[in-house]
């Protein structure tokens, strides 16, 4: 059975473009002919709102929360999006309870991985991307345990940069015990504006500390990327222009991701590099 590559998009810092990157990296991979599933594991439901819109919560309808609690497959929950080759595992309002309900369970870090193992349709995909909430919560640990790789978006500002080392330490604390095969795919610099000194400072610092683990792609500041989710469009659909800024940035990132996954790099993890 084909097993997709599973990649978590993580950072405990808020607003660094985790959701935007999950949606548009997913769309970029789909445009390159890959079959992609994006998963919304954030109770804020931003990925779901951005791609298919939110529907009023109905307690009679099975949701991601119910499947996770039952450690059952997600087959009946997967939804197509308006992008060919891009499907969504949506999040519903009751997902906020996942954290508390998982906490007292046995093998609580492995529930999501078990759900994926029971999802027959998973073999239809080449890539699964997981959008996470801005915290290293138990749900995020579940995402990392279920993943082959993780990507860290970091916005070109001082505070998110300092948080990067904390994130590395935090992941390292459980990685050896729970998911030793998890690898960092790299750090992607977002909200980048070449003419701003702080952006170039952060870029230089990341380059010197992370070396090749910093993706060459920069996700540039882009007003259109702010508007696209409000009409449930990816940046590709919204710009509808091969030379659009977001279209170019996310295509470049997808090509880098494909190359790095293929190389299945044996370089030190990005966080080890960050910690010197
Ligand atoms: N290229 C861009 N330039 C400027 N703003 C952007 C860009 N891409 C997305 N945004 C906006 O930045 C904000 C944060 O993006 P996003 O929701 O993806 O971050 P996040 O890390 O997922 O946030 P959270 O931690 O709350 O989940 C959103 O309002 C989004 O519309
Ligand atoms: Mg988000």
Coordinates of C-alpha atoms and ligand atoms in Angstrom, one line a residue:
X1 CA 0.0 0.0 0.0
X2 CA 1.3 3.5 -0.9
X3 CA 2.1 5.5 2.2
X4 CA 2.0 9.3 1.7
X5 CA 4.7 11.6 3.1
X6 CA 3.3 13.2 6.1
X7 CA 4.5 16.7 7.0
X8 CA 3.5 18.8 10.0
X9 CA 3.6 22.6 9.8
X10 CA 4.5 23.7 13.3
X11 CA 5.5 26.7 15.3
X12 CA 4.2 27.6 18.8
X13 CA 4.4 31.3 17.8
X14 CA 1.1 32.6 16.4
X15 CA 0.6 34.3 13.0
X16 CA 3.8 33.1 11.3
X17 CA 1.8 31.7 8.3
X18 CA 1.4 28.1 9.4
X19 CA -2.2 27.9 8.0
X20 CA -1.4 30.0 4.8
X21 CA 1.7 27.8 4.2
X22 CA -0.3 24.5 4.7
X23 CA -3.0 25.6 2.3
X24 CA -0.7 27.1 -0.4
X25 CA 2.1 24.5 -0.2
X26 CA -0.7 21.9 -0.6
X27 CA -2.1 23.8 -3.6
X28 CA 1.4 24.1 -5.1
X29 CA 2.1 20.4 -4.7
X30 CA -1.3 19.7 -6.3
X31 CA -0.4 22.0 -9.2
X32 CA 2.8 19.9 -9.7
X33 CA 0.6 16.8 -10.1
X34 CA 0.8 15.4 -6.5
X35 CA -2.3 14.2 -4.7
X36 CA -2.5 16.1 -1.4
X37 CA -4.5 16.0 1.8
X38 CA -4.3 19.0 4.1
X39 CA -5.5 18.4 7.7
X40 CA -6.8 21.1 10.1
X41 CA -5.7 20.2 13.6
X42 CA -6.2 23.7 15.0
X43 CA -9.5 24.4 16.9
X44 CA -9.4 27.9 15.4
X45 CA -10.5 26.1 12.2
X46 CA -8.6 28.6 10.0
X47 CA -7.6 26.1 7.4
X48 CA -11.1 24.8 7.1
X49 CA -12.5 28.4 6.9
X50 CA -9.9 29.3 4.2
X51 CA -10.5 26.3 1.9
X52 CA -14.2 25.3 2.2
X53 CA -15.8 27.7 4.7
X54 CA -17.3 26.9 8.1
X55 CA -20.6 25.1 8.6
X56 CA -22.6 25.5 11.8
X57 CA -21.7 22.7 14.2
X58 CA -24.2 19.9 14.5
X59 CA -23.7 17.5 17.4
X60 CA -25.3 14.6 15.3
X61 CA -22.6 14.9 12.6
X62 CA -19.3 12.9 13.1
X63 CA -16.3 15.2 13.3
X64 CA -12.5 15.0 13.5
X65 CA -12.8 15.1 17.3
X66 CA -15.1 12.0 17.3
X67 CA -12.8 10.1 15.0
X68 CA -9.7 11.0 17.1
X69 CA -11.5 9.9 20.3
X70 CA -12.5 6.6 18.7
X71 CA -9.0 6.2 17.1
X72 CA -11.0 5.5 13.9
X73 CA -10.3 6.2 10.3
X74 CA -11.0 9.6 8.7
X75 CA -12.4 8.2 5.4
X76 CA -15.9 9.7 5.8
X77 CA -14.6 13.1 6.9
X78 CA -12.4 13.9 3.9
X79 CA -13.7 16.7 1.7
X80 CA -12.6 17.9 -1.8
X81 CA -11.6 21.5 -2.2
X82 CA -12.1 23.7 -5.3
X83 CA -8.4 22.9 -6.2
X84 CA -7.9 19.7 -8.2
X85 CA -5.8 17.2 -6.3
X86 CA -6.3 19.0 -3.0
X87 CA -8.5 17.5 -0.3
X88 CA -9.2 18.6 3.3
X89 CA -9.7 16.9 6.6
X90 CA -11.8 19.7 8.2
X91 CA -11.9 20.7 11.8
X92 CA -15.2 21.4 13.6
X93 CA -16.0 23.5 16.6
X94 CA -15.9 20.6 19.1
X95 CA -12.2 20.0 18.4
X96 CA -11.3 22.4 21.2
X97 CA -12.1 19.5 23.6
X98 CA -9.5 17.2 22.1
X99 CA -6.7 18.4 24.3
X100 CA -8.5 17.7 27.6
X101 CA -10.0 14.4 26.4
X102 CA -6.8 13.0 25.1
X103 CA -4.8 13.9 28.3
X104 CA -5.9 11.0 30.6
X105 CA -5.7 8.3 27.9
X106 CA -3.2 5.6 27.5
X107 CA -0.7 6.1 24.6
X108 CA -2.3 9.5 24.3
X109 CA 0.4 10.7 21.9
X110 CA -0.4 8.0 19.3
X111 CA -4.1 8.6 18.7
X112 CA -3.7 10.5 15.4
X113 CA -1.2 8.0 14.1
X114 CA -3.7 5.2 14.7
X115 CA -6.4 7.2 13.0
X116 CA -4.2 7.6 9.9
X117 CA -3.4 3.8 10.0
X118 CA -7.2 3.1 9.9
X119 CA -7.8 5.6 7.0
X120 CA -8.1 3.5 3.9
X121 CA -8.1 6.5 1.6
X122 CA -4.8 7.7 2.9
X123 CA -3.0 5.6 0.3
X124 CA -4.6 7.7 -2.4
X125 CA -2.4 10.7 -1.5
X126 CA 1.3 11.5 -2.1
X127 CA 1.4 14.1 0.6
X128 CA -0.4 14.8 3.8
X129 CA 0.2 18.3 5.3
X130 CA -1.0 19.0 8.9
X131 CA -1.8 22.6 10.1
X132 CA -1.2 23.0 13.8
X133 CA -2.3 25.4 16.5
X134 CA 0.2 28.0 17.8
X135 CA 1.3 25.8 20.7
X136 CA 3.2 22.5 21.3
X137 CA 0.1 21.0 22.7
X138 CA -0.7 17.3 23.1
X139 CA -2.6 17.5 19.8
X140 CA 0.5 19.0 18.1
X141 CA 2.6 16.2 19.7
X142 CA 0.1 13.7 18.1
X143 CA 0.7 15.5 14.7
X144 CA 4.5 15.2 15.0
X145 CA 4.3 11.6 16.1
X146 CA 2.2 10.8 13.0
X147 CA 4.6 12.8 10.7
X148 CA 7.7 11.9 8.7
X149 CA 8.8 15.5 8.6
X150 CA 8.1 18.9 10.0
X151 CA 8.4 22.4 8.5
X152 CA 8.8 25.5 10.7
X153 CA 7.5 28.8 9.2
X154 CA 9.1 31.8 11.0
X155 CA 8.2 35.4 10.2
X156 CA 10.9 37.8 9.7
X157 CA 10.8 39.5 13.1
X158 CA 12.8 39.4 16.3
X159 CA 10.4 37.6 18.7
X160 CA 9.5 34.6 16.4
X161 CA 13.3 34.2 15.9
X162 CA 13.9 33.8 19.6
X163 CA 11.0 31.3 19.9
X164 CA 12.7 29.1 17.4
X165 CA 15.3 27.8 19.8
X166 CA 12.6 27.1 22.4
X167 CA 10.6 25.2 19.9
X168 CA 13.7 23.1 19.0
X169 CA 14.3 22.3 22.7
X170 CA 10.6 21.4 23.2
X171 CA 10.5 19.0 20.2
X172 CA 13.8 17.4 21.2
X173 CA 12.4 16.7 24.6
X174 CA 9.9 14.1 23.3
X175 CA 11.3 13.3 19.9
X176 CA 13.8 10.6 21.0
X177 CA 11.2 8.7 23.0
X178 CA 8.1 9.1 20.8
X179 CA 9.1 9.7 17.2
X180 CA 12.8 9.1 16.6
X181 CA 12.4 8.9 12.8
X182 CA 10.8 12.4 12.6
X183 CA 13.0 14.8 10.6
X184 CA 13.0 18.5 10.2
X185 CA 12.6 19.5 6.5
X186 CA 13.6 23.1 7.2
X187 CA 12.7 26.5 8.3
X188 CA 10.9 28.9 5.9
X189 CA 11.1 32.6 6.3
X190 CA 7.8 34.3 5.9
X191 CA 6.4 37.9 5.8
X192 CA 9.6 38.8 4.1
X193 CA 10.2 42.4 2.8
X194 CA 13.7 42.8 1.4
X195 CA 13.8 46.6 2.0
X196 CA 13.2 46.2 5.8
X197 CA 16.3 46.1 7.9
X198 CA 14.7 43.7 10.5
X199 CA 13.9 41.2 7.7
X200 CA 17.5 41.2 6.4
X201 CA 18.9 40.9 10.0
X202 CA 16.7 37.9 10.8
X203 CA 17.6 36.4 7.4
X204 CA 21.3 36.8 8.1
X205 CA 20.9 35.3 11.6
X206 CA 18.9 32.3 10.3
X207 CA 21.4 31.8 7.5
X208 CA 24.3 31.7 9.8
X209 CA 22.7 29.4 12.4
X210 CA 20.7 27.1 10.2
X211 CA 22.8 27.0 7.0
X212 CA 21.1 24.8 4.4
X213 CA 18.2 24.0 6.7
X214 CA 16.8 27.4 5.9
X215 CA 14.8 27.1 2.7
X216 CA 16.0 29.4 -0.1
X217 CA 12.4 30.4 -0.7
X218 CA 11.2 33.5 1.0
X219 CA 7.4 34.0 1.5
X220 CA 7.1 37.7 0.7
X221 CA 4.6 40.0 2.3
X222 CA 1.6 39.9 0.0
X223 CA -1.8 41.7 0.5
X224 CA -3.5 39.2 -1.8
X225 CA -2.7 36.4 0.6
X226 CA -4.6 38.1 3.3
X227 CA -7.8 38.4 1.1
X228 CA -7.7 35.0 -0.6
X229 CA -9.0 32.9 2.5
X230 CA -12.0 35.2 2.8
X231 CA -13.3 33.9 -0.5
X232 CA -12.1 30.3 0.1
X233 CA -9.4 30.6 -2.5
X234 CA -5.8 29.5 -2.5
X235 CA -3.2 32.1 -3.6
X236 CA -3.0 30.3 -7.0
X237 CA -6.7 30.7 -7.6
X238 CA -6.8 34.3 -6.2
X239 CA -3.9 35.6 -8.2
X240 CA -4.6 33.6 -11.3
X241 CA -1.2 34.7 -12.6
X242 CA 1.8 32.5 -13.0
X243 CA 4.0 35.4 -12.1
X244 CA 1.9 36.4 -9.0
X245 CA 4.0 36.9 -6.0
X246 CA 2.3 34.2 -3.9
X247 CA 2.1 31.8 -6.8
X248 CA 5.8 32.1 -7.4
X249 CA 6.8 31.8 -3.7
X250 CA 4.7 28.7 -3.0
X251 CA 5.7 27.0 -6.2
X252 CA 9.4 27.6 -5.3
X253 CA 8.8 26.2 -1.8
X254 CA 7.0 23.2 -3.2
X255 CA 9.9 22.4 -5.5
X256 CA 12.3 22.7 -2.6
X257 CA 10.1 20.5 -0.4
X258 CA 10.0 17.8 -3.2
X259 CA 13.8 18.0 -3.5
X260 CA 14.4 17.7 0.2
X261 CA 11.9 14.9 0.7
X262 CA 13.5 13.0 -2.2
X263 CA 17.0 13.5 -0.7
X264 CA 15.5 12.4 2.6
X265 CA 18.4 14.3 4.0
X266 CA 20.6 12.9 6.7
X267 CA 21.7 16.4 7.8
X268 CA 21.4 17.3 11.5
X269 CA 17.9 18.5 12.4
X270 CA 17.3 22.1 12.0
X271 CA 16.8 22.6 15.7
X272 CA 20.1 20.9 16.6
X273 CA 21.7 23.4 14.1
X274 CA 19.8 26.3 15.7
X275 CA 21.2 25.2 19.1
X276 CA 24.7 25.2 17.8
Ligands
LIG1 N1 2.3 36.6 2.4 C1 1.6 37.3 3.3 N2 1.8 38.6 3.6 C2 1.1 39.2 4.6 N3 0.1 38.7 5.3 C3 -0.2 37.4 5.1 C4 0.6 36.6 4.1 N4 0.1 35.4 4.1 C5 -0.9 35.3 5.0 N5 -1.1 36.5 5.6 C6 -2.0 36.9 6.7 O1 -1.2 36.8 7.9 C7 -2.1 36.3 9.0 C8 -1.5 35.1 9.7 O2 -1.4 34.0 8.8 P1 -1.8 32.6 9.2 O3 -3.2 32.5 9.7 O4 -1.4 31.7 8.1 O5 -0.8 32.3 10.4 P2 -0.8 31.1 11.5 O6 0.6 30.9 11.8 O7 -1.5 30.0 10.9 O8 -1.6 31.8 12.7 P3 -2.1 31.0 14.0 O9 -0.9 30.9 14.9 O10 -3.1 31.9 14.6 O11 -2.6 29.7 13.6 C9 -3.4 36.0 8.4 O12 -4.3 37.1 8.6 C10 -3.1 35.9 6.9 O13 -4.2 36.3 6.1
LIG2 MG1 -3.1 29.0 11.8

